[in-house]
Structures are given as C-alpha cells and as structure tokens.
Coordinates of C-alpha atoms in Angstrom, one line a residue:
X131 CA 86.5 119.3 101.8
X132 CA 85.0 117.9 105.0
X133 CA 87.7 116.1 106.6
X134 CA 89.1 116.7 109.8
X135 CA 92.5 118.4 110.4
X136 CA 93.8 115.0 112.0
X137 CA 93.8 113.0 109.1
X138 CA 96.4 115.1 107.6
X139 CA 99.2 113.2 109.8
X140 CA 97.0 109.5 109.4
X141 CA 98.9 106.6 108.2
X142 CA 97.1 103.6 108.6
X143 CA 97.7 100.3 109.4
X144 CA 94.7 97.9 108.1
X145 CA 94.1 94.4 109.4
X146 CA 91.3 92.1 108.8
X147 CA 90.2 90.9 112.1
X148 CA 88.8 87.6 111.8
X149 CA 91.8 86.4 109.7
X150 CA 94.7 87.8 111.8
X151 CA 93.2 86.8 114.5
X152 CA 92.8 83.3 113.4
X153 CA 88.7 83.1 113.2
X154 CA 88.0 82.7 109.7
X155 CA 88.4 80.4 107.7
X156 CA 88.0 78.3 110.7
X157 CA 90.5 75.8 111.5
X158 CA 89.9 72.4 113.3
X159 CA 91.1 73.0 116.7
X160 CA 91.5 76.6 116.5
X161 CA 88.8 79.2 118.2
X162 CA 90.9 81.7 117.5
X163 CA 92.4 84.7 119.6
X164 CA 89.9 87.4 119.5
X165 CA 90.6 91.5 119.4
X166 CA 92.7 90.7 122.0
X167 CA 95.5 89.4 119.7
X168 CA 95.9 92.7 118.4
X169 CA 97.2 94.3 121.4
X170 CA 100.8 92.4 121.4
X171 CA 100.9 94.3 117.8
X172 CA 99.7 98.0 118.4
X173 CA 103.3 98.8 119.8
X174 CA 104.5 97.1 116.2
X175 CA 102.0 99.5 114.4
X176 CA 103.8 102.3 116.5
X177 CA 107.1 101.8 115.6
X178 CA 106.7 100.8 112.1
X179 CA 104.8 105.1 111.9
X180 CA 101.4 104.5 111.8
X181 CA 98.6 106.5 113.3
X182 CA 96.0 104.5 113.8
X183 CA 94.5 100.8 112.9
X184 CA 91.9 100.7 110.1
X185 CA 89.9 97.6 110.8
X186 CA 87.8 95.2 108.5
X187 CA 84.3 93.8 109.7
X188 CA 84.5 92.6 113.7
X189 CA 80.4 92.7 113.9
X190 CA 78.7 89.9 114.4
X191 CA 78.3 87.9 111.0
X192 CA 77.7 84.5 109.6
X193 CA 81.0 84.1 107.6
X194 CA 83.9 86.4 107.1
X195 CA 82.3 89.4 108.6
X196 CA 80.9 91.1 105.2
X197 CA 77.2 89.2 105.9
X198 CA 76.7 91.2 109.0
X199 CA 73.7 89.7 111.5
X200 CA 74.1 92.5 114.4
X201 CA 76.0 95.6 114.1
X202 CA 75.7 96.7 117.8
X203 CA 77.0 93.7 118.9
X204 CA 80.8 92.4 118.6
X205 CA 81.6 89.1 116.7
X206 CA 81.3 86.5 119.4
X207 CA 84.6 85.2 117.5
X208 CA 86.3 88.4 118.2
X209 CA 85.3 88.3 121.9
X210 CA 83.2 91.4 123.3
X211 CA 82.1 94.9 124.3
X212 CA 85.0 94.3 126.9
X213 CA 87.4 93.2 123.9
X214 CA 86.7 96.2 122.1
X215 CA 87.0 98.4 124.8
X216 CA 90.3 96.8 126.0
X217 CA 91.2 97.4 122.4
X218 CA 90.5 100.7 121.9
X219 CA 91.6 101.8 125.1
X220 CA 95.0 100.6 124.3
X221 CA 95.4 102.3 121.0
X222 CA 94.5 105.6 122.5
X223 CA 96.9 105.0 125.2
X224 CA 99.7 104.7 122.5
X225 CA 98.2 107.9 120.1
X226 CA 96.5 105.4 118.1
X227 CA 93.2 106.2 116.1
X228 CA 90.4 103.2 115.1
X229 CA 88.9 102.9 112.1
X230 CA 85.4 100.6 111.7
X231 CA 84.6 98.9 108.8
X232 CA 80.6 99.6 108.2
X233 CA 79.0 97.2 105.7
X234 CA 76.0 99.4 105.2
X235 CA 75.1 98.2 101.9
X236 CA 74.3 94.3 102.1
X237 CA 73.4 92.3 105.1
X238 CA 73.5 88.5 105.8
X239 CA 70.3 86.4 105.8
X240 CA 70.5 86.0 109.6
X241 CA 70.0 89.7 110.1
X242 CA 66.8 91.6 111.7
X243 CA 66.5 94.0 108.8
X244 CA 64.7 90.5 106.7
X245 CA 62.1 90.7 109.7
X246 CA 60.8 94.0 108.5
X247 CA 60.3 93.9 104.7
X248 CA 60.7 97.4 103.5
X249 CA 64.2 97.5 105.0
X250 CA 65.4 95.2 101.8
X251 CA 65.2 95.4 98.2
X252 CA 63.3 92.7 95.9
X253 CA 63.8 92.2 92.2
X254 CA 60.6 91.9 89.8
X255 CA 60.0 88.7 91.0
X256 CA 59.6 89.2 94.1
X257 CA 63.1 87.9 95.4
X258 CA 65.4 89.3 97.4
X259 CA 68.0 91.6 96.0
X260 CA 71.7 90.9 96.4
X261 CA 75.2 92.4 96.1
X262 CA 76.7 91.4 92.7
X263 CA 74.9 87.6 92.5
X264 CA 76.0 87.0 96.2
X265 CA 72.8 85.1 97.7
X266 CA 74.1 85.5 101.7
X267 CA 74.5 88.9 101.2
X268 CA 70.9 90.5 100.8
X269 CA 70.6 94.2 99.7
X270 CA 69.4 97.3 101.5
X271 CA 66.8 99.2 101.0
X272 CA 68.6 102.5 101.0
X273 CA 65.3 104.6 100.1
X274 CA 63.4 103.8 103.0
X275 CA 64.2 106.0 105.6
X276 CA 64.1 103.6 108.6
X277 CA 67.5 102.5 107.4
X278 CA 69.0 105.5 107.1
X279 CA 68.2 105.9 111.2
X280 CA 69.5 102.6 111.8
X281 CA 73.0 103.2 109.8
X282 CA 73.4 106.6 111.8
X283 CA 72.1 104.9 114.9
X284 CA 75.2 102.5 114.4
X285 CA 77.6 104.7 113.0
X286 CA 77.2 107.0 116.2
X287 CA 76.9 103.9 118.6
X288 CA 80.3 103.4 118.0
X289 CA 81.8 106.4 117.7
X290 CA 80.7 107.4 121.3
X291 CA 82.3 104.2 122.5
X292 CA 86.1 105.2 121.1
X293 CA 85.8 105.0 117.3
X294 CA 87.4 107.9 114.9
X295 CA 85.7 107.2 111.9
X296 CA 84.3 104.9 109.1
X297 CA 85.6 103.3 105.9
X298 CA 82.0 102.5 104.7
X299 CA 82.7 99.1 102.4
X300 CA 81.0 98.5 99.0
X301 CA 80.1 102.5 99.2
X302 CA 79.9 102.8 95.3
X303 CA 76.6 100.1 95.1
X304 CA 74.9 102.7 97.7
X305 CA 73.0 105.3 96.3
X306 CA 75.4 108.7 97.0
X307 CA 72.5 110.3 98.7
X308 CA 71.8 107.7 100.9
X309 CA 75.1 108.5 102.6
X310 CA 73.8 112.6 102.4
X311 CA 71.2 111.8 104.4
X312 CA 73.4 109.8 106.7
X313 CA 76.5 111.5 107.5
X314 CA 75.4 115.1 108.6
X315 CA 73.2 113.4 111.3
X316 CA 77.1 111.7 112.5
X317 CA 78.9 115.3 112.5
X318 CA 76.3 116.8 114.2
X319 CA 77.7 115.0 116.9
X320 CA 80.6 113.9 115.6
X321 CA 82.2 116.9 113.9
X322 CA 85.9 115.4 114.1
X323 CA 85.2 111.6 112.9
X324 CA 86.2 110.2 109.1
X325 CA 84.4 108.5 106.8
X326 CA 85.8 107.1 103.8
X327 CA 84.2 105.2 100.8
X328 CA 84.9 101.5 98.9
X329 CA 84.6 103.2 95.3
X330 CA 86.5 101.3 92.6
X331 CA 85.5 103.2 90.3
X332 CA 83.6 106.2 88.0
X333 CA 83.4 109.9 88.9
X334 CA 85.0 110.0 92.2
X335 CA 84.6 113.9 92.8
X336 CA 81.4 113.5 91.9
X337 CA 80.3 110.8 94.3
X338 CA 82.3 112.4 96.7
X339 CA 80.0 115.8 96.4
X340 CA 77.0 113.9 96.4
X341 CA 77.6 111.9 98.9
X342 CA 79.5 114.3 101.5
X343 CA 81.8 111.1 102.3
X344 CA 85.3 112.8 103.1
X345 CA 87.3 110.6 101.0
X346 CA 87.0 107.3 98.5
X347 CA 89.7 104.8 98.1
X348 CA 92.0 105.7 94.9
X349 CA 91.8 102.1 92.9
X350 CA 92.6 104.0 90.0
X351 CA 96.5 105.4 91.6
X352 CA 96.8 101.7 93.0
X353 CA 96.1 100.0 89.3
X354 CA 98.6 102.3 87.6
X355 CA 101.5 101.8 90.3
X356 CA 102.0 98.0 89.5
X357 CA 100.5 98.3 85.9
X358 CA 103.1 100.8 85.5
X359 CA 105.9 99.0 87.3
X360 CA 105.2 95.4 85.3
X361 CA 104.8 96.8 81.9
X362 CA 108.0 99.3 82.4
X363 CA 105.8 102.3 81.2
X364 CA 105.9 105.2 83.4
X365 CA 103.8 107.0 81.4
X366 CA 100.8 105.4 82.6
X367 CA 101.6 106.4 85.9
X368 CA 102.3 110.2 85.2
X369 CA 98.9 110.0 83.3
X370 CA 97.0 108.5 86.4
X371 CA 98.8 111.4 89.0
X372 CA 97.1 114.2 86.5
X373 CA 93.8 112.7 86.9
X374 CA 94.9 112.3 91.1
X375 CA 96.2 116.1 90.9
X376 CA 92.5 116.8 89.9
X377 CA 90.9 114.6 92.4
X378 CA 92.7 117.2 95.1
X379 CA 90.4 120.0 94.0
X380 CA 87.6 117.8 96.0
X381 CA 89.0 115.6 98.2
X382 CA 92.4 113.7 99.3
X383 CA 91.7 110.3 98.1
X384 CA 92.7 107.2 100.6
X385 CA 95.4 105.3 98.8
X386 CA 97.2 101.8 98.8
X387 CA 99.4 99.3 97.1
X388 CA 97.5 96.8 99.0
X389 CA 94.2 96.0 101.2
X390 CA 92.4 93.0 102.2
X391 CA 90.1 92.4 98.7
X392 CA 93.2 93.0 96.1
X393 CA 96.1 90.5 95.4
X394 CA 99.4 91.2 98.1
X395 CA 101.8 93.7 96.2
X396 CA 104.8 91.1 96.4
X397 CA 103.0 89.1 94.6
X398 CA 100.8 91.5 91.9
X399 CA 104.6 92.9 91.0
X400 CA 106.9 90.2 88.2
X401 CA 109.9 92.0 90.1
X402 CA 109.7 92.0 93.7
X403 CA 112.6 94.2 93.2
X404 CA 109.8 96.8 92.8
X405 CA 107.8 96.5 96.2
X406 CA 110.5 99.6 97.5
X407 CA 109.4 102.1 94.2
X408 CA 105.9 101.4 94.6
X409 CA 106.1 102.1 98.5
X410 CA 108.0 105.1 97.5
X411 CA 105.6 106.6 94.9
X412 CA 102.6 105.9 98.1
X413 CA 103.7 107.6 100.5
X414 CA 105.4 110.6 98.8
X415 CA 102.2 111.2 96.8
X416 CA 98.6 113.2 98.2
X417 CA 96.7 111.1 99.9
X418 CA 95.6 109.1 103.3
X419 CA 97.8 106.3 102.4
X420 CA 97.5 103.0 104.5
X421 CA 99.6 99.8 104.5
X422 CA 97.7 96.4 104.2
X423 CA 99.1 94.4 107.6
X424 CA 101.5 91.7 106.0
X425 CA 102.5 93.7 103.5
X426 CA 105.7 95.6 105.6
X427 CA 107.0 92.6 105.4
X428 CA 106.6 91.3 102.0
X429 CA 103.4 88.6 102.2
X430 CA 102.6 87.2 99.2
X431 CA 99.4 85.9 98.4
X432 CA 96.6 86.4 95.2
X433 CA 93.4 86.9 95.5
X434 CA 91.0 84.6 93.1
X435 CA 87.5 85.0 92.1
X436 CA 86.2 81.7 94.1
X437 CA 84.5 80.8 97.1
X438 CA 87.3 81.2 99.9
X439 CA 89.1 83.4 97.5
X440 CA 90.6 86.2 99.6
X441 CA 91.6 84.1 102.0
X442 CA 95.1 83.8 101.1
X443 CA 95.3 87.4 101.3
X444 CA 93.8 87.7 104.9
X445 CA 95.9 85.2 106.6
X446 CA 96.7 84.4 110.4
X447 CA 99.4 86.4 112.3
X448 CA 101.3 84.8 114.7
X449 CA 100.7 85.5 118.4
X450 CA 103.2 89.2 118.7
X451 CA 105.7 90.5 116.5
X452 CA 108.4 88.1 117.7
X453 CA 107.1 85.1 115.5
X454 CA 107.5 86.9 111.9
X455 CA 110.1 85.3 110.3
X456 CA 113.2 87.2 109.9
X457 CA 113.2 87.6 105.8
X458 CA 110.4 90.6 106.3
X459 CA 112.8 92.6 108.7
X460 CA 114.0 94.6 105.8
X461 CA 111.2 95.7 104.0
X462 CA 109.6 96.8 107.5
X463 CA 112.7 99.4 108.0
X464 CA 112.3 100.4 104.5
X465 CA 108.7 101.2 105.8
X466 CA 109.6 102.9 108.9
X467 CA 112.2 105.2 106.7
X468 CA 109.2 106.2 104.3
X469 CA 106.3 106.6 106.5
X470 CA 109.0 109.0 109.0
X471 CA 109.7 110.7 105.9
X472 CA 106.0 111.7 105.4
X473 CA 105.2 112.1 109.2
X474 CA 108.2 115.5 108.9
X475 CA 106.7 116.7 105.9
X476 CA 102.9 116.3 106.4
X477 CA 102.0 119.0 104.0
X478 CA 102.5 115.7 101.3
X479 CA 98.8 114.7 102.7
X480 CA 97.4 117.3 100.0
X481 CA 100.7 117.9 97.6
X482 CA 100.5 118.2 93.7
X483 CA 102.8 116.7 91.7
X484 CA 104.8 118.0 88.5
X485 CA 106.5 115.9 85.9
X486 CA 109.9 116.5 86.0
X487 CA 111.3 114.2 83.7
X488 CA 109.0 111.0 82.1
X489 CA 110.5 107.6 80.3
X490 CA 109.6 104.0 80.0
X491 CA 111.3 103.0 83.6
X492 CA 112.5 106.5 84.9
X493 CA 110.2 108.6 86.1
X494 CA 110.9 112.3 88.1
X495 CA 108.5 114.1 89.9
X496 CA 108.0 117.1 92.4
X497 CA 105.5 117.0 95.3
X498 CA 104.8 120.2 95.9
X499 CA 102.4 122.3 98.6
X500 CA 103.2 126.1 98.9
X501 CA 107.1 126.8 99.8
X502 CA 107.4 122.8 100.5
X503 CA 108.5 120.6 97.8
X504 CA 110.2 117.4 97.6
X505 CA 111.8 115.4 94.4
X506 CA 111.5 112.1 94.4
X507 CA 113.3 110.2 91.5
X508 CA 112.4 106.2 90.5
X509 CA 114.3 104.0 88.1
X510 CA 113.1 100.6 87.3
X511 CA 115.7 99.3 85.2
X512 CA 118.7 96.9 85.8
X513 CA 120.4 99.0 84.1
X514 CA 121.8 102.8 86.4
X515 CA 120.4 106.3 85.3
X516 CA 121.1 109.8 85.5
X517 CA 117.9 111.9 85.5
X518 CA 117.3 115.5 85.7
X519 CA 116.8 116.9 89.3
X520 CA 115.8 120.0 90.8
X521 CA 116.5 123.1 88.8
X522 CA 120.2 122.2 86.9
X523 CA 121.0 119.3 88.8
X524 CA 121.2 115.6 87.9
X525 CA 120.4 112.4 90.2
X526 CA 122.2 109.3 90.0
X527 CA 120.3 106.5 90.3
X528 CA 121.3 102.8 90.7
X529 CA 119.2 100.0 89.0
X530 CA 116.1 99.3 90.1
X531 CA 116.3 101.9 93.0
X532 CA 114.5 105.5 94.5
X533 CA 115.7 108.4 95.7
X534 CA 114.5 111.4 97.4
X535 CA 115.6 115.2 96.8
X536 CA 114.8 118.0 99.2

C-alpha cells in the first residue's frame, strides 16, 4: 500500500464546484458565486466530521468542467489563483485537506493539447478519438510521453500551491501504466499527497498494482448497499464485503453511497426509511468513505443518461448553511453521530468484516482490526428483530433501524 498515514482519519466531503456554486448549468441573470461560496460552508464541513473537501473539476473548461481547456489556470467562473488560494488557505486554517479533481484522460476541443497532434488519439480514419462517443471530449494520447510530463507537470503545480492529493476521474479508460509513469515523478516530491482513481469496474487490485494509484472508488460496495436495501436481500451485501475484505490485501478502496455522476441516495432507495442503514454500513465498513454534499441532508435527485443529465444531482447551494431548509437537520445529526463514531475508532479505515448472522433484511457483522472490533447490527423490516450479538448475546432491534455494539 502506498497511501499516506493521514488518510486513515479522512472523511470527505465532495462538492461539485461549478454547480454549488451556481455556474453551471448557467442561469439567466446568474454569474454565479465562485470558490468563494464555499468558504461560508467549510465551518459546516467541520462540524458535520469531515476532514477535508474533495472537489470536482474547477479548471478552466468549456462546459461543466469535465472538457478541460487549461489546467494551470482556474475556471474564470470559479474566480482565480486568488480564489483558490483564499480557499485553500481557509481549509487549512480549520484542519481541512483539498482534494483536485484531474481529468487526465479526455480534454475539450478548446484545449492546447489539439495544437500538437501526437498529444491525441485518432481512430482508423483519421478522426479524433473520444471518451465513450462524447465528441467535446477528445482523447489523450497517453503513450506519448510529452503527456505524461504535462499530467505530472500539473499534478505537482498544484500540489505545491496547497493541494493534498488527486481523485484522477475516468481513471479506468487510462492505460494503468500511464499513471506508473506518472505518479512516482509526484511522490518524489510529493511523498505525503493521495491519488485515487474513477474505476467502476474490473480487477481493482489489479489496476491498482499496475497503476501505483493508492486507491479506486468501490462502485461495486456502493451497487450492493442500495441493491441490497431495495430488494431486501442482505445476502448480496455480505457477498460484496468478501470480495471488499479481499480488496484490503491491496488497497483501502474510496467508498460512497453517493457522488456527483450516480443518482442521490434518497432517491436510488424505494424506502427513504433506509438512507440511516446505508450511512451506517459506510462508515462502519474499510474504506476512505466520503459524503456527496447534499446528501447529509437528504437531496433527492436522479441522474439520466441525456444531455444536462447530472444536473439534478449537482445542484446550487444556497449562499451559507443558514438557507437549508429545516427538513435535512436530522439526517445531518445522524451524520455527525456516524462520522464521530469513526473519527474514535479510526482503526475501521482498514477493518475486516465477519458475518455474524445473515437473512433477507437482517444482517450482523463484526468490523474487526487487531484487539478493536465493533458489531454493528441492521434490520430493514417494519417488522422488530432479535439478532445474535457478540459472543452469547442478543440485539434488539426496532423496525427499519441500526445499532452499534462495542
């Protein structure tokens, strides 16, 4: 494993940018707030137990920030260097780490890597290559080696001006030893940064060896949670945790119930009634969990596979914490309660998990790491339980609820 000893207590807190900020989709009348909306929230991010913001695209881009023109330079609808500094220099102040989103695999048409013509791919034909049939988004080059200094040219430019790390987007369309050739030339000045991988799916120890990335996001843990939850099998869920137990032997996968490219977890769930034993199984499970910003407070919104799609899911946030509306205030405590739980026990960040006991809509398990261990008990029916607990003992559970045994 590469990862630093830091992202052991990480929790993040991921926000889209351009959306929260109000700059894309564009509205009539609306120029939008820029990085600096995001300070009247960093306080917010505090109290609700996160570590540190993991941010979507704020380079300069044509559209929504994943057709990237300029990577040195700062969104012009996101302000500037001074933004970002102000930014960063905030978060820091409060304990906060940053996360950058790098969009290393695809660029937009407006970008200087089109002006030199081995930096981008071409299909038989002589066209350019895109990423999965998206014309605006042209495709790297990733063998020629020019690119590789630019990507570690950027990735560095950013870490020396206050970044931690990189969650490196569409990772699984780049070839793994692309990002071999890449990421050594980072720690070797960056020994302490993070970089993560978009890898929905396939071998991810594999890609994880070849590539050196630290982590990849566990699509595979988040698919089972609300499969599991919907279908009131369990069983699919204790399944997927073997294959996650395995995944540990490698790396500690980044994990979710929600980010900015799936449909919101109030509304992916038939029961909202749910949203609390899926938050539960996150963050009491291995992993560098983050919470998708909205989602503390029970957004809905779907995702739909059409122009203008995610937008839903990447919405505007009002101007500081003060304008949410009250009905999410529960749901955020619920999140405080379960992200301090994991802060005091941070040995969870790399815990395997046994069955304990295994039915359609109960389901016991032990986290385990060492001489630490905790029992964590979920029951989805509306109807109570009583389960088997640590060693002899039994756990009474009300419908529909979790419950957590030291």
């Amino acid at each position: 494993m590469t990862e630093a000893g830091w992202v052991q207590h990480a929790v993040w807190w991921q926000i889209y940018p351009l959306g929260f900020a109000g700059a894309y989709p564009p509205q009539p009348g609306n120029a939008g707030g820029g990085l600096g909306k995001l300070l009247p929230w960093l306080d917010y991010a505090i109290e609700m137990g996160a570590s540190g913001l993991l941010l979507g695209p704020i380079f300069a881009s044509e559209t929504h920030g994943y057709d990237t023109v300029d990577h040195f330079r700062i969104d012009p609808r996101l302000g500037g260097d001074d933004e970002f500094d102000e930014l960063v220099a905030a978060a820091k102040s409060r304990g906060l780490r940053v996360i950058l989103d790098g969009v290393f695999n695809h660029v937009g048409r407006r970008h200087a890597a089109l002006g030199h013509d081995n930096w981008v791919r071409r299909g038989p034909d002589g066209s350019l290559a895109n990423f999965e049939g998206h014309d605006s988004l042209v495709a790297l080059n990733h063998a020629e080696p020019a690119v590789a200094d630019y990507v570690s040219d950027v990735m560095k430019h950013w870490l020396r001006r206050g970044a931690d790390g990189w969650r490196l987007d569409a990772a699984y369309a780049t070839p793994a030893e692309f990002w071999a050739t890449v990421l050594p030339r980072v720690r070797a000045e960056f020994p302490e940064s993070y970089a993560f991988g978009e890898v929905i799916h396939g071998d991810y120890a594999d890609f994880v060896t070849r590539s050196t990335l630290d982590s990849v996001t566990q699509y595979e843990l988040w698919k089972a949670t609300w499969s599991a939850l919907n279908d009131g099998n369990f069983f699919e869920l204790s399944w997927a945790l073997e294959r996650h137990n395995g995944f540990l032997d490698t790396f500690v996968p980044q994990t979710f119930v929600g980010n900015h490219d799936v449909t919101r977890i109030a509304s992916r769930l038939t029961d909202e009634r749910h949203i609390p034993l899926a938050l539960a199984f996150l963050l009491t499970t291995a992993g560098t969990p983050s919470i998708w910003s909205g989602d503390e407070q029970g957004f809905r919104g779907v995702k739909e596979d059409r122009a203008g799609g995610d937008d839903a899911v990447r919405p505007e946030f009002p101007d500081e914490p003060a304008g949410l509306a009250p009905y999410g205030e529960k749901l955020y405590r619920l999140h405080q309660e379960l992200i301090g739980l994991r802060r005091r026990n941070p040995w969870l960040h790399r815990a395997r998990t046994r069955t304990v006991h295994l039915a359609n809509q109960q389901f016991v398990y032990e986290a385990y790491d060492g001489d630490s261990s905790l029992v964590v008990a979920l029951n989805a029916a509306d109807e109570p339980a009583v389960v088997p607990g640590p060693g002899t003992d039994k756990i009474e559970l009300a419908p529909q609820s979790w419950k957590v045994v030291s």
